[in-house]
Amino acid sequence: MTVTIRQIGPCLAGEVEGIDMRQPLNPDEVAAVHAGMDKYAVLVFHNQFIDDEQQLAFTRSLGEIELALHTGLRAADEYRLPTTFADVSNLDQHNRPMARDDRRRLFSIGNRLWHSDSSFKAVPAKYSLLHARSVPSKGGNTEFADMRAAYDALDDETKEICENLVCEHSQIYSRQQIGFFDLTDEERERFKPVRQVLVRTHPVTGRKSLYLASHAGAIVGWPVPEARAFLRDLIEHATQREFVYSHKWAVGDLVMWDNRQTMHRGRPFPAHEARDVRRTTLAGDAPTVAQAEAA
């Protein structure tokens, strides 16, 4: 079957037909998916009733997997999924919804802020692939913001200011925004800030994007209050409705996005209902600062 992609968002998101993730991808299908990601930055695949191994196989056909290590507050004996998956569900290791005051759940509420996956790592993620196994009765949408369009819409003066800035990213910064300060010394060390450029250039298309996230809490060389106010203004600009696609989940949906060109956030849903969504992630190529210096 021929792979076709139809635009479904105002300035990003394409709906894919002609891919069956239960079967291995051939080279033409791999090329079509990558080309779709370069163009749309968000791809939606419906009716993919796959298991963990099939999701892993599909992901690995597109590149190297980033392991989900040391990114949340689950202890080693509390993992529900192998580290080839990021468990972004609200379920504990016994597949039960976490209590409302569980610190693991409260930490994960930070995912409701606009962010880019793994921007708090020295080598940030390339693609994320999120598959829905169960969804709540209401809410739980995921929203995506097109950071290419957001960059294009900036005035020339702001583009010039942003061009050579380097930000510091950490989950400490994003969790502070929701009032979560309950971190151990070990966790604070694990989440210590890393540096990322504020403007990224796509290696295939050459388009520039703002590289923003709630994890960004400082700009190198700037006073912190001024930096945070500036970054907040940029996020407000980048998440205007004309730049945003909102995905309403159905069981079997797999949504794939390019973290280099988008931000996203999860929306609230009833705390007592299960939301089982499993993310595989493609590793990035290199630190963004090193990439910028080499360009």
Short mmCIF file of C-alpha atoms in Angstrom, two decimals:
data_model
loop_
_atom_site.label_atom_id
_atom_site.label_comp_id
_atom_site.label_asym_id
_atom_site.label_seq_id
_atom_site.Cartn_x
_atom_site.Cartn_y
_atom_site.Cartn_z
CA MET A 1 0.00 0.00 0.00
CA THR A 2 1.25 3.49 -0.85
CA VAL A 3 1.97 5.80 2.09
CA THR A 4 -0.11 8.99 1.96
CA ILE A 5 -0.05 11.94 4.36
CA ARG A 6 -2.87 14.50 4.63
CA GLN A 7 -2.45 17.77 6.50
CA ILE A 8 -4.80 18.06 9.49
CA GLY A 9 -3.44 21.02 11.44
CA PRO A 10 -3.27 24.74 10.63
CA CYS A 11 0.49 24.75 10.12
CA LEU A 12 1.66 21.32 11.27
CA ALA A 13 0.42 17.73 11.70
CA GLY A 14 -0.17 15.16 9.02
CA GLU A 15 -2.46 12.11 9.14
CA VAL A 16 -0.76 9.00 7.73
CA GLU A 17 -2.38 6.16 5.82
CA GLY A 18 -0.69 3.10 4.35
CA ILE A 19 1.46 2.07 7.34
CA ASP A 20 0.77 -1.11 9.33
CA MET A 21 3.05 -1.15 12.36
CA ARG A 22 2.44 -4.86 12.86
CA GLN A 23 4.64 -5.40 9.80
CA PRO A 24 8.29 -4.43 9.22
CA LEU A 25 8.78 -1.19 7.30
CA ASN A 26 10.40 -1.36 3.89
CA PRO A 27 12.96 1.30 2.84
CA ASP A 28 10.38 3.33 0.90
CA GLU A 29 8.10 3.46 3.95
CA VAL A 30 10.98 4.53 6.21
CA ALA A 31 11.85 7.30 3.75
CA ALA A 32 8.20 8.41 3.56
CA VAL A 33 7.93 8.67 7.36
CA HIS A 34 11.13 10.73 7.64
CA ALA A 35 10.02 12.98 4.76
CA GLY A 36 6.65 13.43 6.48
CA MET A 37 8.34 14.40 9.71
CA ASP A 38 10.55 16.92 7.93
CA LYS A 39 7.46 18.53 6.37
CA TYR A 40 4.83 18.31 9.13
CA ALA A 41 6.84 17.76 12.37
CA VAL A 42 3.82 15.85 13.80
CA LEU A 43 2.42 12.65 12.26
CA VAL A 44 -0.76 10.86 13.38
CA PHE A 45 -1.28 7.13 12.77
CA HIS A 46 -4.75 5.77 13.62
CA ASN A 47 -5.82 2.17 14.35
CA GLN A 48 -2.37 0.85 15.22
CA PHE A 49 -3.28 -1.98 17.59
CA ILE A 50 0.26 -3.00 18.44
CA ASP A 51 2.11 -4.39 21.42
CA ASP A 52 5.34 -3.19 23.02
CA GLU A 53 7.60 -5.23 20.76
CA GLN A 54 5.89 -3.93 17.62
CA GLN A 55 6.17 -0.35 18.84
CA LEU A 56 9.87 -0.90 19.54
CA ALA A 57 10.43 -2.48 16.13
CA PHE A 58 8.72 0.44 14.36
CA THR A 59 10.76 2.95 16.36
CA ARG A 60 14.07 1.17 15.75
CA SER A 61 13.40 1.11 12.02
CA LEU A 62 13.65 4.92 12.12
CA GLY A 63 16.79 5.29 14.23
CA GLU A 64 18.53 4.69 17.54
CA ILE A 65 16.37 4.55 20.66
CA GLU A 66 16.94 6.85 23.63
CA LEU A 67 16.58 4.93 26.89
CA ALA A 68 14.32 6.38 29.58
CA LEU A 69 16.82 6.50 32.43
CA HIS A 70 16.88 8.84 35.43
CA THR A 71 14.22 11.19 34.04
CA GLY A 72 11.44 10.81 36.63
CA LEU A 73 10.89 9.90 40.26
CA ARG A 74 10.08 6.19 39.89
CA ALA A 75 12.52 4.03 41.84
CA ALA A 76 14.09 1.03 40.09
CA ASP A 77 11.56 -1.34 41.69
CA GLU A 78 8.64 0.90 40.67
CA TYR A 79 9.08 0.67 36.91
CA ARG A 80 6.03 -0.59 35.01
CA LEU A 81 7.74 -0.71 31.62
CA PRO A 82 11.28 -1.50 30.43
CA THR A 83 13.66 1.43 30.01
CA THR A 84 13.19 1.31 26.23
CA PHE A 85 9.89 3.09 27.03
CA ALA A 86 9.16 6.35 28.80
CA ASP A 87 6.16 5.61 31.02
CA VAL A 88 4.09 8.79 30.79
CA SER A 89 0.95 7.12 32.12
CA ASN A 90 -0.62 7.83 35.50
CA LEU A 91 -0.25 4.16 36.50
CA ASP A 92 1.96 2.62 39.17
CA GLN A 93 3.88 -0.65 38.83
CA HIS A 94 0.66 -2.57 39.59
CA ASN A 95 -1.24 -0.83 36.74
CA ARG A 96 -3.35 1.19 39.17
CA PRO A 97 -3.84 4.97 38.95
CA MET A 98 -1.49 6.72 41.34
CA ALA A 99 -2.97 8.45 44.37
CA ARG A 100 -3.68 12.12 43.86
CA ASP A 101 -0.91 13.14 46.30
CA ASP A 102 1.68 10.62 45.08
CA ARG A 103 4.89 12.62 44.50
CA ARG A 104 5.55 10.66 41.29
CA ARG A 105 2.18 11.84 39.95
CA LEU A 106 2.73 15.42 41.14
CA PHE A 107 6.12 15.53 39.41
CA SER A 108 4.54 14.27 36.18
CA ILE A 109 2.00 17.11 36.23
CA GLY A 110 4.91 19.16 34.90
CA ASN A 111 4.15 17.52 31.55
CA ARG A 112 1.11 19.80 31.35
CA LEU A 113 3.51 22.68 30.75
CA TRP A 114 4.80 23.35 27.25
CA HIS A 115 8.03 21.44 26.73
CA SER A 116 10.28 19.52 24.38
CA ASP A 117 11.18 15.95 25.41
CA SER A 118 14.66 15.50 26.87
CA SER A 119 15.70 19.12 26.37
CA PHE A 120 17.09 18.70 29.90
CA LYS A 121 19.62 16.17 28.56
CA ALA A 122 22.97 17.18 27.07
CA VAL A 123 21.95 15.38 23.87
CA PRO A 124 18.23 16.12 23.48
CA ALA A 125 15.77 13.77 21.79
CA LYS A 126 14.94 13.70 18.09
CA TYR A 127 11.52 12.05 17.65
CA SER A 128 8.98 10.94 20.26
CA LEU A 129 6.38 8.24 19.49
CA LEU A 130 3.43 8.02 21.86
CA HIS A 131 0.97 5.13 21.63
CA ALA A 132 -2.42 5.02 23.37
CA ARG A 133 -3.38 1.73 25.05
CA SER A 134 -6.20 3.15 27.20
CA VAL A 135 -7.64 6.67 27.41
CA PRO A 136 -9.78 8.45 30.02
CA SER A 137 -13.44 9.29 29.47
CA LYS A 138 -12.61 12.97 28.91
CA GLY A 139 -9.61 15.26 28.69
CA GLY A 140 -6.04 14.07 28.23
CA ASN A 141 -5.51 15.70 24.84
CA THR A 142 -1.95 16.45 23.72
CA GLU A 143 -1.28 19.83 22.13
CA PHE A 144 1.59 20.59 19.76
CA ALA A 145 3.06 23.99 18.86
CA ASP A 146 4.93 24.58 15.59
CA MET A 147 8.19 26.24 16.58
CA ARG A 148 9.16 26.85 12.94
CA ALA A 149 6.08 28.98 12.33
CA ALA A 150 6.62 30.69 15.68
CA TYR A 151 10.17 31.64 14.69
CA ASP A 152 9.06 32.86 11.27
CA ALA A 153 6.45 35.12 12.90
CA LEU A 154 8.97 36.93 15.12
CA ASP A 155 9.99 40.46 14.14
CA ASP A 156 13.53 40.87 12.87
CA GLU A 157 14.78 42.55 16.05
CA THR A 158 13.62 39.65 18.24
CA LYS A 159 15.10 37.10 15.83
CA GLU A 160 18.44 38.89 16.09
CA ILE A 161 18.28 38.84 19.90
CA CYS A 162 17.45 35.12 19.96
CA GLU A 163 19.97 34.02 17.35
CA ASN A 164 23.06 33.42 19.53
CA LEU A 165 21.46 32.86 22.92
CA VAL A 166 22.16 29.73 24.96
CA CYS A 167 19.66 28.60 27.62
CA GLU A 168 19.96 26.34 30.63
CA HIS A 169 17.37 23.54 30.81
CA SER A 170 16.43 21.44 33.83
CA GLN A 171 13.38 19.64 35.17
CA ILE A 172 14.05 21.55 38.39
CA TYR A 173 13.00 24.75 36.60
CA SER A 174 9.82 23.29 35.09
CA ARG A 175 8.69 21.70 38.37
CA GLN A 176 9.28 24.94 40.27
CA GLN A 177 6.67 26.55 38.01
CA ILE A 178 3.96 24.23 39.35
CA GLY A 179 5.15 24.55 42.95
CA PHE A 180 6.95 21.20 43.13
CA PHE A 181 10.08 21.55 45.27
CA ASP A 182 10.10 18.08 46.88
CA LEU A 183 13.41 16.84 45.45
CA THR A 184 16.20 14.99 47.20
CA ASP A 185 19.85 16.02 46.92
CA GLU A 186 20.42 13.05 44.61
CA GLU A 187 17.53 14.14 42.36
CA ARG A 188 18.79 17.72 42.23
CA GLU A 189 22.20 16.47 41.16
CA ARG A 190 20.61 14.21 38.53
CA PHE A 191 18.54 17.11 37.17
CA LYS A 192 21.33 19.70 37.11
CA PRO A 193 20.99 22.14 34.18
CA VAL A 194 22.36 21.55 30.68
CA ARG A 195 22.86 24.11 27.93
CA GLN A 196 20.87 24.32 24.69
CA VAL A 197 20.77 26.89 21.90
CA LEU A 198 17.59 28.95 21.64
CA VAL A 199 17.44 28.79 17.83
CA ARG A 200 17.92 25.48 16.00
CA THR A 201 18.33 24.88 12.27
CA HIS A 202 16.84 21.71 10.82
CA PRO A 203 19.58 19.61 9.18
CA VAL A 204 17.43 18.63 6.18
CA THR A 205 15.08 21.54 5.46
CA GLY A 206 17.27 24.36 6.76
CA ARG A 207 14.29 25.93 8.56
CA LYS A 208 14.95 27.67 11.84
CA SER A 209 12.94 26.90 14.99
CA LEU A 210 12.72 28.33 18.47
CA TYR A 211 13.96 25.70 20.91
CA LEU A 212 11.84 26.45 23.95
CA ALA A 213 10.53 24.47 26.92
CA SER A 214 9.29 25.00 30.44
CA HIS A 215 12.60 23.34 31.36
CA ALA A 216 14.45 26.48 30.20
CA GLY A 217 15.02 28.61 33.29
CA ALA A 218 18.09 30.70 32.49
CA ILE A 219 19.91 32.38 29.61
CA VAL A 220 23.68 32.37 29.76
CA GLY A 221 24.94 35.88 30.52
CA TRP A 222 21.51 37.29 31.43
CA PRO A 223 20.08 38.11 34.87
CA VAL A 224 17.64 35.35 35.79
CA PRO A 225 14.50 37.52 36.19
CA GLU A 226 15.06 39.13 32.78
CA ALA A 227 15.78 35.76 31.18
CA ARG A 228 12.66 34.11 32.56
CA ALA A 229 10.44 37.02 31.56
CA PHE A 230 11.88 36.92 28.02
CA LEU A 231 11.43 33.14 27.74
CA ARG A 232 7.87 33.41 29.05
CA ASP A 233 7.05 35.99 26.39
CA LEU A 234 8.50 33.71 23.69
CA ILE A 235 6.44 30.74 24.89
CA GLU A 236 3.30 32.90 24.95
CA HIS A 237 4.05 33.95 21.37
CA ALA A 238 4.85 30.41 20.19
CA THR A 239 1.68 28.85 21.59
CA GLN A 240 -0.89 31.12 19.98
CA ARG A 241 -3.80 29.12 18.59
CA GLU A 242 -2.71 29.53 14.96
CA PHE A 243 0.48 27.61 15.75
CA VAL A 244 -1.16 24.76 17.71
CA TYR A 245 -2.64 21.35 16.82
CA SER A 246 -4.61 19.54 19.56
CA HIS A 247 -4.85 15.75 19.35
CA LYS A 248 -7.84 13.98 20.90
CA TRP A 249 -6.70 10.43 21.63
CA ALA A 250 -8.37 7.17 20.69
CA VAL A 251 -7.09 3.73 21.62
CA GLY A 252 -4.71 2.59 18.88
CA ASP A 253 -3.50 6.08 17.98
CA LEU A 254 0.24 6.59 17.66
CA VAL A 255 1.40 10.18 17.40
CA MET A 256 4.96 10.99 16.46
CA TRP A 257 6.61 14.40 16.74
CA ASP A 258 9.94 16.06 16.11
CA ASN A 259 11.24 17.61 19.33
CA ARG A 260 13.60 19.81 17.35
CA GLN A 261 10.69 21.61 15.69
CA THR A 262 7.82 21.45 18.20
CA MET A 263 6.76 21.90 21.79
CA HIS A 264 3.91 19.94 23.32
CA ARG A 265 1.90 19.59 26.51
CA GLY A 266 -0.61 17.15 27.99
CA ARG A 267 -4.00 18.33 29.18
CA PRO A 268 -5.75 17.37 32.44
CA PHE A 269 -8.04 14.35 32.80
CA PRO A 270 -9.85 12.67 35.73
CA ALA A 271 -7.18 11.63 38.23
CA HIS A 272 -8.90 8.36 39.16
CA GLU A 273 -9.10 7.10 35.55
CA ALA A 274 -6.35 5.17 33.79
CA ARG A 275 -4.44 6.79 30.95
CA ASP A 276 -1.99 4.24 29.58
CA VAL A 277 0.22 5.91 26.97
CA ARG A 278 3.68 4.56 26.19
CA ARG A 279 6.44 6.59 24.60
CA THR A 280 9.43 5.43 22.65
CA THR A 281 12.02 8.05 21.78
CA LEU A 282 14.65 8.44 19.10
CA ALA A 283 17.99 9.73 20.30
CA GLY A 284 19.39 13.01 19.06
CA ASP A 285 22.67 13.32 17.22
CA ALA A 286 24.76 15.67 19.36
CA PRO A 287 24.58 18.51 21.90
CA THR A 288 22.93 21.55 20.34
CA VAL A 289 25.63 23.93 21.50
CA ALA A 290 28.31 21.82 19.84
CA GLN A 291 26.19 21.65 16.67
CA ALA A 292 25.81 25.42 16.63
CA GLU A 293 29.54 25.99 17.12
CA ALA A 294 30.36 23.60 14.31
CA ALA A 295 27.96 25.20 11.83
#
